[in-house]
Short mmCIF file of C-alpha atoms and ligand atoms in Angstrom, two decimals:
data_model
loop_
_atom_site.label_atom_id
_atom_site.label_comp_id
_atom_site.label_asym_id
_atom_site.label_seq_id
_atom_site.Cartn_x
_atom_site.Cartn_y
_atom_site.Cartn_z
CA MET A 1 14.22 -4.79 5.23
CA PHE A 2 10.85 -3.34 6.13
CA ILE A 3 8.40 -3.55 3.23
CA VAL A 4 4.83 -2.28 3.12
CA MET A 5 2.48 -3.50 0.42
CA VAL A 6 -0.40 -1.19 -0.44
CA ALA A 7 -2.98 -2.91 -2.60
CA SER A 8 -6.66 -3.24 -3.41
CA GLU A 9 -6.63 -7.05 -3.19
CA LEU A 10 -5.17 -9.78 -1.03
CA ALA A 11 -5.93 -13.49 -1.39
CA PRO A 12 -7.96 -15.03 0.10
CA VAL A 13 -9.54 -12.23 2.10
CA ALA A 14 -10.24 -9.83 -0.75
CA LYS A 15 -9.48 -11.49 -4.07
CA VAL A 16 -10.88 -10.81 -7.49
CA GLY A 17 -8.03 -12.15 -9.64
CA GLY A 18 -4.32 -12.80 -9.83
CA LEU A 19 -3.41 -9.49 -8.16
CA GLY A 20 -4.66 -10.84 -4.82
CA ASP A 21 -2.60 -14.01 -5.22
CA VAL A 22 0.53 -12.06 -6.04
CA VAL A 23 0.30 -9.71 -3.07
CA PHE A 24 -0.16 -12.67 -0.73
CA GLY A 25 2.46 -14.95 -2.30
CA LEU A 26 5.18 -12.31 -2.60
CA SER A 27 4.60 -11.05 0.95
CA ARG A 28 4.86 -14.55 2.30
CA GLU A 29 8.07 -15.23 0.41
CA LEU A 30 9.66 -12.01 1.64
CA GLU A 31 8.78 -12.92 5.23
CA ILE A 32 10.21 -16.41 4.85
CA ARG A 33 13.44 -14.72 3.80
CA GLY A 34 13.46 -12.80 7.06
CA HIS A 35 12.05 -9.45 5.99
CA SER A 36 9.30 -7.61 7.75
CA VAL A 37 6.18 -7.14 5.62
CA GLU A 38 2.95 -5.30 6.37
CA ILE A 39 0.00 -5.02 4.04
CA ILE A 40 -2.49 -2.15 3.87
CA LEU A 41 -5.93 -2.76 2.36
CA PRO A 42 -9.34 -1.09 2.29
CA LYS A 43 -11.77 -2.59 4.77
CA TYR A 44 -14.39 -3.82 2.31
CA ASP A 45 -17.72 -4.88 3.79
CA CYS A 46 -17.76 -7.85 1.40
CA MET A 47 -14.28 -9.17 2.21
CA ARG A 48 -14.06 -12.65 3.69
CA HIS A 49 -13.90 -11.83 7.37
CA ASP A 50 -13.61 -15.54 8.13
CA GLN A 51 -10.12 -15.41 6.57
CA VAL A 52 -8.82 -12.80 9.05
CA TRP A 53 -7.56 -13.88 12.44
CA GLY A 54 -7.80 -11.59 15.44
CA LEU A 55 -9.31 -8.61 13.65
CA GLY A 56 -9.48 -5.59 15.94
CA VAL A 57 -9.12 -1.84 16.02
CA THR A 58 -5.51 -0.71 16.14
CA TYR A 59 -5.78 3.00 15.36
CA GLN A 60 -8.98 4.72 16.31
CA ASP A 61 -8.79 8.24 14.97
CA LEU A 62 -7.09 8.56 11.65
CA TRP A 63 -8.17 11.83 10.06
CA VAL A 64 -7.39 11.83 6.36
CA PRO A 65 -7.33 15.25 4.67
CA TRP A 66 -9.83 15.28 1.81
CA TYR A 67 -10.77 18.38 -0.16
CA THR A 68 -10.80 21.17 2.40
CA GLY A 69 -11.81 18.95 5.32
CA ALA A 70 -10.86 15.50 6.57
CA ILE A 71 -12.48 12.06 6.68
CA HIS A 72 -12.44 10.10 9.89
CA CYS A 73 -11.11 6.53 9.50
CA THR A 74 -10.67 3.56 11.78
CA VAL A 75 -7.75 1.24 11.13
CA TYR A 76 -8.04 -2.44 11.97
CA PHE A 77 -5.28 -5.00 12.29
CA GLY A 78 -5.53 -8.75 11.70
CA PHE A 79 -3.61 -11.71 10.37
CA VAL A 80 -4.49 -13.23 6.99
CA HIS A 81 -2.93 -16.67 7.00
CA GLY A 82 0.02 -15.26 8.93
CA ARG A 83 0.36 -12.00 7.01
CA LYS A 84 0.15 -8.78 9.01
CA CYS A 85 -2.65 -6.67 7.57
CA PHE A 86 -4.07 -3.24 8.25
CA PHE A 87 -7.58 -2.50 7.00
CA ILE A 88 -8.66 1.11 6.58
CA GLU A 89 -12.31 1.91 7.16
CA PRO A 90 -13.45 5.44 6.25
CA HIS A 91 -16.56 6.89 7.86
CA SER A 92 -18.10 9.20 5.33
CA GLN A 93 -21.23 9.72 3.26
CA ASP A 94 -19.33 8.36 0.25
CA ASN A 95 -19.41 4.88 1.72
CA PHE A 96 -16.33 4.05 -0.35
CA PHE A 97 -15.92 0.40 0.66
CA ASN A 98 -19.38 -0.60 1.91
CA ARG A 99 -20.94 -1.47 -1.39
CA CYS A 100 -21.07 -5.27 -1.40
CA ALA A 101 -18.49 -5.42 -4.23
CA TYR A 102 -14.81 -4.68 -4.71
CA TYR A 103 -14.97 -2.87 -8.02
CA GLY A 104 -17.35 -1.55 -10.63
CA PHE A 105 -18.44 1.90 -9.46
CA THR A 106 -18.54 5.24 -11.26
CA ASP A 107 -16.43 6.99 -8.60
CA GLU A 108 -13.76 4.28 -8.69
CA HIS A 109 -10.86 6.75 -9.02
CA MET A 110 -12.08 8.65 -5.93
CA ARG A 111 -12.43 5.47 -3.89
CA PHE A 112 -8.87 4.37 -4.53
CA ALA A 113 -7.29 7.82 -4.49
CA PHE A 114 -8.78 8.12 -1.03
CA PHE A 115 -7.53 4.73 0.04
CA THR A 116 -4.02 5.54 -1.20
CA LYS A 117 -3.99 8.84 0.62
CA ALA A 118 -5.30 7.17 3.78
CA ALA A 119 -2.54 4.52 3.59
CA LEU A 120 0.12 7.24 3.42
CA GLU A 121 -1.51 9.20 6.18
CA PHE A 122 -1.54 6.07 8.33
CA LEU A 123 2.17 5.45 7.74
CA HIS A 124 2.91 9.09 8.44
CA LYS A 125 0.90 9.32 11.65
CA THR A 126 2.15 6.05 13.09
CA GLY A 127 5.76 6.91 12.33
CA LYS A 128 6.24 3.81 10.20
CA ARG A 129 9.11 4.32 7.81
CA PRO A 130 9.33 1.34 5.47
CA ASP A 131 12.42 0.95 3.35
CA VAL A 132 10.19 0.13 0.42
CA ILE A 133 6.53 0.69 -0.29
CA HIS A 134 5.30 -1.71 -2.96
CA THR A 135 2.17 -0.53 -4.78
CA HIS A 136 0.06 -2.43 -7.28
CA ASP A 137 -1.92 -1.42 -10.36
CA TRP A 138 -3.72 1.87 -10.99
CA GLN A 139 -5.63 1.74 -7.73
CA THR A 140 -2.54 2.59 -5.69
CA ALA A 141 -0.43 4.26 -8.39
CA LEU A 142 -0.94 7.73 -6.92
CA LEU A 143 1.01 6.73 -3.82
CA PRO A 144 4.46 7.62 -5.17
CA VAL A 145 3.04 10.87 -6.54
CA MET A 146 1.70 11.90 -3.14
CA LEU A 147 4.75 10.54 -1.33
CA PHE A 148 7.31 12.44 -3.37
CA GLU A 149 5.25 15.59 -3.91
CA MET A 150 3.76 15.96 -0.42
CA TYR A 151 4.68 13.51 2.33
CA LYS A 152 8.39 13.61 1.61
CA PHE A 153 8.36 17.20 2.84
CA GLN A 154 6.59 16.16 6.03
CA GLY A 155 9.38 13.83 7.10
CA MET A 156 8.73 10.76 4.98
CA ASP A 157 11.87 11.13 2.97
CA THR A 158 13.36 7.64 3.24
CA PRO A 159 10.84 5.19 1.72
CA ARG A 160 11.36 4.14 -1.89
CA VAL A 161 8.54 2.92 -4.10
CA CYS A 162 8.31 -0.11 -6.34
CA HIS A 163 5.17 -0.13 -8.46
CA THR A 164 3.91 -3.27 -10.16
CA ILE A 165 1.52 -3.18 -13.10
CA HIS A 166 -0.60 -6.30 -13.32
CA ASN A 167 -2.91 -5.03 -16.04
CA PHE A 168 -2.23 -2.12 -18.39
CA LYS A 169 -5.79 -1.99 -19.61
CA HIS A 170 -7.13 -0.30 -16.49
CA GLN A 171 -5.19 2.88 -15.81
CA GLY A 172 -7.35 5.13 -13.63
CA ILE A 173 -8.37 8.05 -15.81
CA ALA A 174 -9.74 11.00 -13.88
CA GLY A 175 -10.31 14.73 -13.86
CA ALA A 176 -8.88 17.54 -11.75
CA ASN A 177 -11.23 16.76 -8.86
CA VAL A 178 -8.83 14.00 -7.72
CA LEU A 179 -6.07 16.58 -7.45
CA TRP A 180 -8.24 18.86 -5.33
CA ALA A 181 -9.50 16.01 -3.16
CA THR A 182 -6.05 14.59 -2.38
CA GLY A 183 -4.45 17.98 -1.78
CA LEU A 184 -2.10 17.64 -4.74
CA GLY A 185 -3.84 20.62 -6.38
CA ARG A 186 -1.89 22.44 -9.13
CA PRO A 187 -3.67 21.04 -12.23
CA ASP A 188 -1.33 22.90 -14.60
CA TYR A 189 1.62 21.09 -13.08
CA TYR A 190 0.11 17.58 -12.91
CA PHE A 191 -1.70 17.68 -16.25
CA HIS A 192 1.68 18.14 -17.92
CA ARG A 193 2.54 15.21 -20.22
CA ASP A 194 5.77 14.57 -18.35
CA ARG A 195 3.82 13.91 -15.16
CA LEU A 196 0.25 12.59 -14.96
CA GLY A 197 -1.26 14.08 -18.14
CA ASP A 198 -2.91 11.30 -20.14
CA ASP A 199 -1.32 10.91 -23.57
CA LEU A 200 -4.61 10.12 -25.29
CA ASN A 201 -6.92 12.50 -23.45
CA THR A 202 -5.42 15.89 -22.67
CA THR A 203 -8.26 16.77 -20.31
CA ALA A 204 -7.48 13.86 -17.98
CA ILE A 205 -4.86 12.65 -15.57
CA ASN A 206 -3.72 9.05 -15.62
CA PHE A 207 -2.99 7.36 -12.27
CA MET A 208 -0.90 4.60 -13.78
CA LYS A 209 1.24 7.05 -15.70
CA GLY A 210 1.85 8.84 -12.41
CA GLY A 211 2.95 5.53 -10.91
CA ILE A 212 5.44 5.03 -13.73
CA VAL A 213 6.84 8.55 -13.65
CA TYR A 214 7.20 8.86 -9.87
CA SER A 215 8.14 5.35 -8.67
CA ASN A 216 11.75 4.40 -8.14
CA PHE A 217 11.17 1.16 -10.01
CA VAL A 218 8.31 -0.17 -12.12
CA THR A 219 7.67 -3.78 -12.93
CA THR A 220 5.12 -5.73 -14.82
CA VAL A 221 4.44 -9.38 -14.25
CA SER A 222 6.47 -11.15 -16.92
CA PRO A 223 9.47 -10.32 -19.11
CA GLN A 224 7.48 -10.92 -22.29
CA HIS A 225 4.73 -8.55 -21.17
CA ALA A 226 7.30 -5.89 -20.31
CA TRP A 227 8.38 -6.05 -23.93
CA GLU A 228 4.78 -6.08 -25.24
CA ALA A 229 3.85 -3.08 -23.11
CA ARG A 230 6.68 -1.04 -24.58
CA PHE A 231 6.56 -2.11 -28.19
CA THR A 232 2.98 -3.19 -28.97
CA ASP A 233 -0.53 -1.86 -28.39
CA GLN A 234 -0.66 -3.88 -25.16
CA GLY A 235 0.74 -0.91 -23.28
CA TYR A 236 -2.61 0.77 -23.98
CA GLY A 237 -0.98 4.11 -24.72
CA LEU A 238 1.74 3.90 -22.06
CA GLY A 239 4.50 2.58 -24.35
CA HIS A 240 5.92 6.06 -24.75
CA VAL A 241 6.24 6.80 -21.03
CA LEU A 242 7.69 3.32 -20.44
CA HIS A 243 10.25 4.06 -23.10
CA THR A 244 11.17 7.33 -21.42
CA HIS A 245 11.60 5.49 -18.10
CA GLN A 246 13.05 2.28 -19.50
CA GLY A 247 16.02 2.38 -17.12
CA LYS A 248 13.75 1.66 -14.18
CA PHE A 249 11.31 -0.72 -15.84
CA GLY A 250 11.41 -4.51 -16.12
CA GLY A 251 9.39 -7.71 -16.08
CA VAL A 252 9.39 -10.09 -13.11
CA LEU A 253 7.48 -13.31 -13.61
CA ASN A 254 4.88 -13.90 -10.91
CA GLY A 255 5.18 -16.95 -8.73
CA VAL A 256 2.56 -19.38 -7.51
CA ASP A 257 2.04 -19.98 -3.81
CA TYR A 258 3.20 -23.59 -3.62
CA ASP A 259 1.81 -23.94 -0.11
CA MET A 260 -1.68 -23.26 -1.34
CA TRP A 261 -1.20 -25.03 -4.65
CA ASN A 262 0.38 -28.35 -3.88
CA PRO A 263 -1.14 -31.65 -5.08
CA GLU A 264 0.80 -33.47 -2.34
CA THR A 265 -1.00 -31.65 0.48
CA ASP A 266 -4.08 -30.04 -1.06
CA PRO A 267 -7.08 -30.48 1.28
CA HIS A 268 -9.56 -29.70 -1.50
CA ILE A 269 -8.78 -32.66 -3.73
CA ALA A 270 -9.88 -36.28 -3.46
CA GLU A 271 -6.49 -37.98 -3.64
CA ARG A 272 -3.06 -36.41 -3.19
CA TYR A 273 -0.22 -37.12 -5.58
CA ASN A 274 3.12 -36.06 -6.98
CA ALA A 275 5.10 -36.76 -10.14
CA SER A 276 5.98 -40.29 -9.04
CA THR A 277 2.44 -41.23 -7.95
CA ILE A 278 0.71 -39.72 -10.93
CA GLU A 279 -1.88 -42.56 -11.16
CA GLN A 280 -3.53 -41.04 -8.08
CA LYS A 281 -4.34 -37.98 -10.16
CA TYR A 282 -6.94 -40.09 -11.92
CA VAL A 283 -8.88 -40.60 -8.68
CA ASN A 284 -9.40 -36.87 -8.86
CA LYS A 285 -10.53 -37.20 -12.44
CA ASP A 286 -13.25 -39.62 -11.33
CA THR A 287 -14.28 -37.33 -8.48
CA LEU A 288 -14.41 -34.36 -10.82
CA ARG A 289 -16.63 -36.33 -13.18
CA GLU A 290 -18.99 -37.23 -10.37
CA ARG A 291 -19.09 -33.67 -9.13
CA MET A 292 -19.73 -32.31 -12.62
CA TRP A 293 -22.16 -34.99 -13.82
CA LEU A 294 -19.84 -36.16 -16.58
CA ARG A 295 -19.97 -39.72 -17.84
CA LYS A 296 -17.06 -42.07 -17.25
CA GLU A 297 -15.58 -42.53 -20.71
CA PHE A 298 -12.06 -43.00 -22.02
CA LYS A 299 -11.62 -39.33 -22.83
CA PRO A 300 -9.37 -36.49 -21.68
CA ILE A 301 -10.90 -33.66 -19.68
CA ILE A 302 -10.04 -30.17 -20.86
CA ALA A 303 -10.75 -27.31 -18.47
CA TYR A 304 -11.02 -23.55 -18.37
CA VAL A 305 -10.75 -21.83 -14.98
CA GLY A 306 -10.75 -18.07 -14.89
CA ARG A 307 -12.51 -14.81 -15.42
CA LEU A 308 -14.74 -14.69 -18.47
CA ASP A 309 -13.38 -11.45 -19.83
CA GLN A 310 -12.70 -10.31 -23.41
CA GLN A 311 -9.01 -10.41 -22.43
CA LYS A 312 -9.27 -14.17 -21.96
CA GLY A 313 -10.54 -14.71 -25.52
CA VAL A 314 -14.14 -15.57 -24.65
CA HIS A 315 -15.06 -16.39 -28.26
CA LEU A 316 -12.15 -18.84 -28.35
CA ILE A 317 -13.11 -20.39 -25.01
CA ARG A 318 -16.57 -20.96 -26.41
CA HIS A 319 -15.08 -22.50 -29.54
CA ALA A 320 -12.75 -24.68 -27.47
CA ILE A 321 -15.76 -26.26 -25.77
CA PHE A 322 -17.35 -27.34 -29.06
CA TYR A 323 -14.07 -28.38 -30.62
CA ALA A 324 -13.16 -30.51 -27.59
CA LEU A 325 -16.52 -32.28 -27.69
CA GLU A 326 -16.18 -32.87 -31.43
CA ARG A 327 -12.67 -34.36 -31.05
CA GLY A 328 -13.52 -36.85 -28.33
CA ALA A 329 -12.71 -34.87 -25.20
CA GLN A 330 -14.77 -33.69 -22.24
CA PHE A 331 -14.89 -30.06 -21.12
CA VAL A 332 -15.38 -28.36 -17.77
CA LEU A 333 -15.52 -24.62 -17.21
CA LEU A 334 -15.43 -22.59 -14.02
CA GLY A 335 -15.72 -18.88 -14.53
CA SER A 336 -17.74 -15.75 -14.15
CA SER A 337 -17.88 -12.26 -15.53
CA PRO A 338 -18.96 -8.93 -14.09
CA GLU A 339 -20.13 -8.07 -17.61
CA LEU A 340 -23.77 -8.99 -17.89
CA GLY A 341 -23.55 -9.73 -21.63
CA ILE A 342 -20.76 -12.28 -21.25
CA ASN A 343 -22.34 -13.86 -18.20
CA ASN A 344 -25.66 -14.26 -20.04
CA GLU A 345 -23.90 -15.74 -23.04
CA PHE A 346 -22.32 -18.43 -20.88
CA TRP A 347 -25.55 -19.10 -18.99
CA GLN A 348 -27.23 -19.69 -22.35
CA LEU A 349 -24.40 -21.95 -23.38
CA LYS A 350 -24.77 -23.85 -20.13
CA HIS A 351 -28.48 -24.42 -20.80
CA HIS A 352 -27.75 -25.41 -24.36
CA LEU A 353 -25.21 -28.03 -23.23
CA ASN A 354 -27.09 -29.07 -20.13
CA GLU A 355 -27.90 -32.57 -21.34
CA ASN A 356 -24.44 -33.23 -22.75
CA PRO A 357 -22.75 -35.92 -20.63
CA ASP A 358 -19.28 -34.73 -21.71
CA CYS A 359 -19.53 -31.14 -20.64
CA HIS A 360 -20.24 -29.05 -17.58
CA LEU A 361 -20.16 -25.29 -17.17
CA GLU A 362 -20.08 -23.83 -13.68
CA ILE A 363 -20.78 -20.10 -13.74
CA GLY A 364 -19.49 -18.50 -10.56
CA TYR A 365 -16.45 -18.18 -8.37
CA ASP A 366 -15.44 -21.24 -6.35
CA GLU A 367 -11.92 -21.42 -4.97
CA GLU A 368 -12.27 -24.97 -3.57
CA LEU A 369 -13.74 -26.38 -6.76
CA SER A 370 -10.93 -24.83 -8.79
CA HIS A 371 -8.45 -27.06 -6.93
CA LEU A 372 -10.34 -30.20 -7.90
CA ILE A 373 -10.54 -29.03 -11.51
CA TYR A 374 -6.78 -28.45 -11.72
CA ALA A 375 -6.18 -31.87 -10.17
CA GLY A 376 -8.83 -33.81 -12.10
CA SER A 377 -8.35 -32.41 -15.61
CA ASP A 378 -5.84 -33.56 -18.21
CA MET A 379 -5.42 -30.18 -19.88
CA VAL A 380 -6.34 -26.54 -19.45
CA VAL A 381 -6.94 -24.17 -22.31
CA LEU A 382 -5.96 -20.48 -22.22
CA PRO A 383 -6.61 -18.70 -25.50
CA SER A 384 -5.95 -15.21 -24.07
CA LEU A 385 -5.84 -12.14 -26.30
CA PHE A 386 -3.45 -10.64 -23.77
CA GLU A 387 -2.12 -12.14 -20.55
CA PRO A 388 0.33 -10.12 -18.47
CA CYS A 389 1.45 -13.24 -16.58
CA GLY A 390 -1.31 -15.77 -15.99
CA LEU A 391 -1.34 -17.99 -12.94
CA THR A 392 -3.66 -20.64 -14.30
CA GLN A 393 -1.05 -22.28 -16.54
CA MET A 394 1.50 -22.36 -13.73
CA ILE A 395 -0.98 -23.88 -11.28
CA ALA A 396 -1.99 -26.40 -13.95
CA LEU A 397 1.63 -27.43 -14.52
CA ARG A 398 2.07 -28.02 -10.80
CA TYR A 399 -0.98 -30.33 -10.87
CA GLY A 400 0.24 -32.29 -13.90
CA THR A 401 -2.35 -30.72 -16.16
CA VAL A 402 -1.05 -29.83 -19.61
CA PRO A 403 -1.59 -26.20 -20.67
CA ILE A 404 -2.73 -25.30 -24.17
CA VAL A 405 -2.04 -21.60 -24.51
CA ARG A 406 -1.81 -18.72 -26.89
CA ALA A 407 1.69 -17.27 -27.29
CA VAL A 408 1.21 -14.03 -25.42
CA GLY A 409 2.60 -12.37 -22.28
CA GLY A 410 3.57 -14.61 -19.40
CA LEU A 411 2.27 -17.64 -21.26
CA VAL A 412 5.29 -17.30 -23.58
CA ASP A 413 7.64 -17.27 -20.59
CA THR A 414 6.17 -20.37 -18.95
CA VAL A 415 4.78 -22.80 -21.55
CA PHE A 416 6.98 -24.47 -24.15
CA ASP A 417 5.44 -26.27 -27.08
CA ARG A 418 5.94 -30.01 -27.22
CA ASP A 419 6.45 -30.06 -30.97
CA HIS A 420 7.88 -26.69 -31.90
CA SER A 421 9.79 -25.26 -28.94
CA GLY A 422 13.51 -24.69 -29.32
CA ARG A 423 14.03 -26.17 -25.84
CA PRO A 424 15.24 -29.72 -25.27
CA PRO A 425 12.40 -32.29 -25.20
CA GLU A 426 12.54 -32.77 -21.42
CA GLU A 427 11.84 -29.05 -20.92
CA ARG A 428 8.74 -28.96 -23.10
CA ASN A 429 5.56 -28.82 -21.10
CA GLY A 430 2.51 -27.92 -23.19
CA TYR A 431 1.05 -26.67 -26.43
CA VAL A 432 1.30 -23.17 -27.84
CA PHE A 433 -0.52 -21.47 -30.71
CA HIS A 434 0.04 -18.02 -32.13
CA HIS A 435 -3.01 -16.66 -33.92
CA ALA A 436 -6.05 -15.70 -31.87
CA ASP A 437 -8.44 -17.44 -34.22
CA PHE A 438 -10.22 -20.77 -34.58
CA PRO A 439 -7.58 -22.48 -36.79
CA GLY A 440 -4.83 -21.40 -34.37
CA LEU A 441 -6.65 -22.78 -31.34
CA GLU A 442 -7.66 -25.95 -33.16
CA SER A 443 -4.10 -26.66 -34.29
CA ALA A 444 -2.91 -26.84 -30.68
CA MET A 445 -5.97 -28.67 -29.31
CA TYR A 446 -5.79 -31.18 -32.14
CA ARG A 447 -2.20 -32.05 -31.27
CA ALA A 448 -2.87 -32.21 -27.53
CA ILE A 449 -5.97 -34.40 -27.77
CA GLY A 450 -4.24 -36.53 -30.40
CA LEU A 451 -1.24 -37.21 -28.17
CA TRP A 452 -3.50 -38.11 -25.24
CA HIS A 453 -5.43 -40.66 -27.33
CA GLU A 454 -2.64 -42.09 -29.49
CA TYR A 455 0.52 -41.81 -27.40
CA PRO A 456 -0.42 -41.94 -23.71
CA GLU A 457 3.18 -42.60 -22.65
CA GLU A 458 4.34 -39.48 -24.46
CA PHE A 459 1.52 -37.50 -22.91
CA ARG A 460 2.59 -38.72 -19.51
CA LYS A 461 6.13 -37.52 -20.15
CA LEU A 462 4.74 -34.09 -20.91
CA VAL A 463 2.82 -34.17 -17.62
CA VAL A 464 5.94 -35.10 -15.67
CA ASN A 465 8.03 -32.44 -17.44
CA GLY A 466 5.49 -29.82 -16.39
CA MET A 467 5.45 -30.98 -12.78
CA GLY A 468 9.22 -30.59 -12.66
CA TYR A 469 9.11 -26.83 -13.21
CA ASP A 470 9.57 -24.52 -10.26
CA TYR A 471 7.21 -21.60 -10.66
CA SER A 472 7.11 -20.89 -6.93
CA TRP A 473 7.92 -17.50 -5.41
CA ASN A 474 11.49 -18.58 -4.81
CA ARG A 475 13.02 -16.90 -7.82
CA PRO A 476 10.66 -13.90 -8.18
CA GLY A 477 11.07 -13.28 -4.44
CA GLN A 478 14.81 -12.87 -4.98
CA ASP A 479 14.21 -10.73 -8.08
CA TYR A 480 12.07 -8.31 -6.09
CA LEU A 481 14.59 -8.19 -3.26
CA ASN A 482 17.27 -7.26 -5.78
CA ILE A 483 15.06 -4.44 -7.02
CA TYR A 484 14.36 -3.24 -3.47
CA GLU A 485 18.09 -3.23 -2.70
CA LEU A 486 18.80 -1.34 -5.89
CA ILE A 487 16.33 1.46 -5.17
CA ARG A 488 17.12 1.62 -1.47
CA ASN A 489 20.71 2.44 -2.23
CA LYS A 490 19.87 5.16 -4.73
P1 ADP B 1 -6.36 -12.75 -13.84
O1 ADP B 1 -5.52 -12.08 -12.81
O2 ADP B 1 -6.35 -12.08 -15.18
O3 ADP B 1 -7.75 -13.01 -13.36
P2 ADP B 1 -4.61 -15.03 -13.46
O4 ADP B 1 -4.41 -16.26 -14.27
O5 ADP B 1 -3.41 -14.21 -13.17
O6 ADP B 1 -5.75 -14.20 -14.15
O7 ADP B 1 -5.22 -15.45 -12.02
C1 ADP B 1 -6.44 -16.07 -11.93
C2 ADP B 1 -6.56 -16.70 -10.56
O8 ADP B 1 -7.93 -16.64 -10.14
C3 ADP B 1 -6.19 -18.17 -10.55
O9 ADP B 1 -5.74 -18.50 -9.25
C4 ADP B 1 -7.54 -18.86 -10.85
O10 ADP B 1 -7.56 -20.19 -10.38
C5 ADP B 1 -8.47 -17.96 -10.06
N1 ADP B 1 -9.86 -17.90 -10.59
C6 ADP B 1 -10.30 -17.15 -11.60
N2 ADP B 1 -11.62 -17.32 -11.79
C7 ADP B 1 -12.01 -18.22 -10.87
C8 ADP B 1 -13.28 -18.81 -10.53
N3 ADP B 1 -14.37 -18.52 -11.22
N4 ADP B 1 -13.33 -19.69 -9.50
C9 ADP B 1 -12.19 -19.98 -8.81
N5 ADP B 1 -10.98 -19.46 -9.07
C10 ADP B 1 -10.89 -18.59 -10.10
#
């Protein structure tokens, strides 16, 4: 099969969060299984050019219709760790992708509507006819709309579209100008509630809703989150449209790239290990302590690695730090936030705890350091308010680091409580709490820290259970292929 991914992120060349990891990991898995995969991305000025091999111009004059004129683009081709990638660079006053950041601008919907249109135009002009185009999140959700309302009638009538929603919170809400810019036009038609009309704001169109209505299949990134999106407020107003289209909607758990995340081969950690050489993990613990100025004490290290976003339960992360210190554990944090308020709060916290020999907060993004943290810590804490899938807990499990998580989204599908899960003991791999409040968090941390101190052999069993799980792309890769086959034959 020939599959084209159209996305706003790809790890490690242009990664902000899990979306980038998923696009890379899934593409790689599909190629391993013998399918042809190409990825189309914006050419951001801030992307990590050092992660692209052989970058060069492949298509010089791509003219993308925009409003009543057209924008001239250059398309580059390069390999990102073996993946075939096309990067679209528009040349216009708007400077869509030359802004030293991936996201966070007031004309965000225009930037990505343009990118999506340019991706389709590129496929059209080059005569590429993928069996499946896989789009991701609101940024590329207009692709099926434009494909089936415009490009289909210009000869692109074979590709099918699978759209994956990684985060329902950001939906791409825009006005009629997007319709005029992309050539879709006809506001009366698209503002209709059965198409792109936003259910909460009748004067707006909703990109993500368009993706749901027009795609041949829609997924979100875990079975539990698929349920939450339909039946709870976590669909952020899209529950109704998901219900209408339930026959083509489902949850596929993300995988983790086990090539990149493998304690047996990881170049970023001090000592490599697996489930039968688990003692070596503790060399990493020592290295982590040295790197983070923590004292060497008989204490577990609890970590948080991730974005510092309201979604992640920032008030609970903050509480976890103090509770860990109080209960005889050490704490390391690696995270950053685009929100100034949250960033400042954690900088203040860092200063406040600066002298504490049991705690270190690293504010920023550091891929290499994250590997050492996963390897050197005993536990990770994830008190998310919502979590469509979550990669952190799956990476942690792979590194023999016990996850302490809130029972939400993909965390429910991947972490099974040591004391309360209905699963057999050998399948239990962490700690789970339900209420997003201090007592809830404390109940799980108390049990985890207690087991580490009082029953080290039992704790070790939990570590080994976790390492035995296969959260690679193996199974989700097959799940997506099944979906592609299903829609291709429709
Ligand atoms: P989300 O997509 O909501 O950000 P996920 O758990 O799905 O959360 O994916 C987060 C990914 O990003 C993980 O691979 C995690 O290790 C990585 N990550 C997040 N923040 C940082 C950071 N500050 N430094 C290094 N890696 C980070």
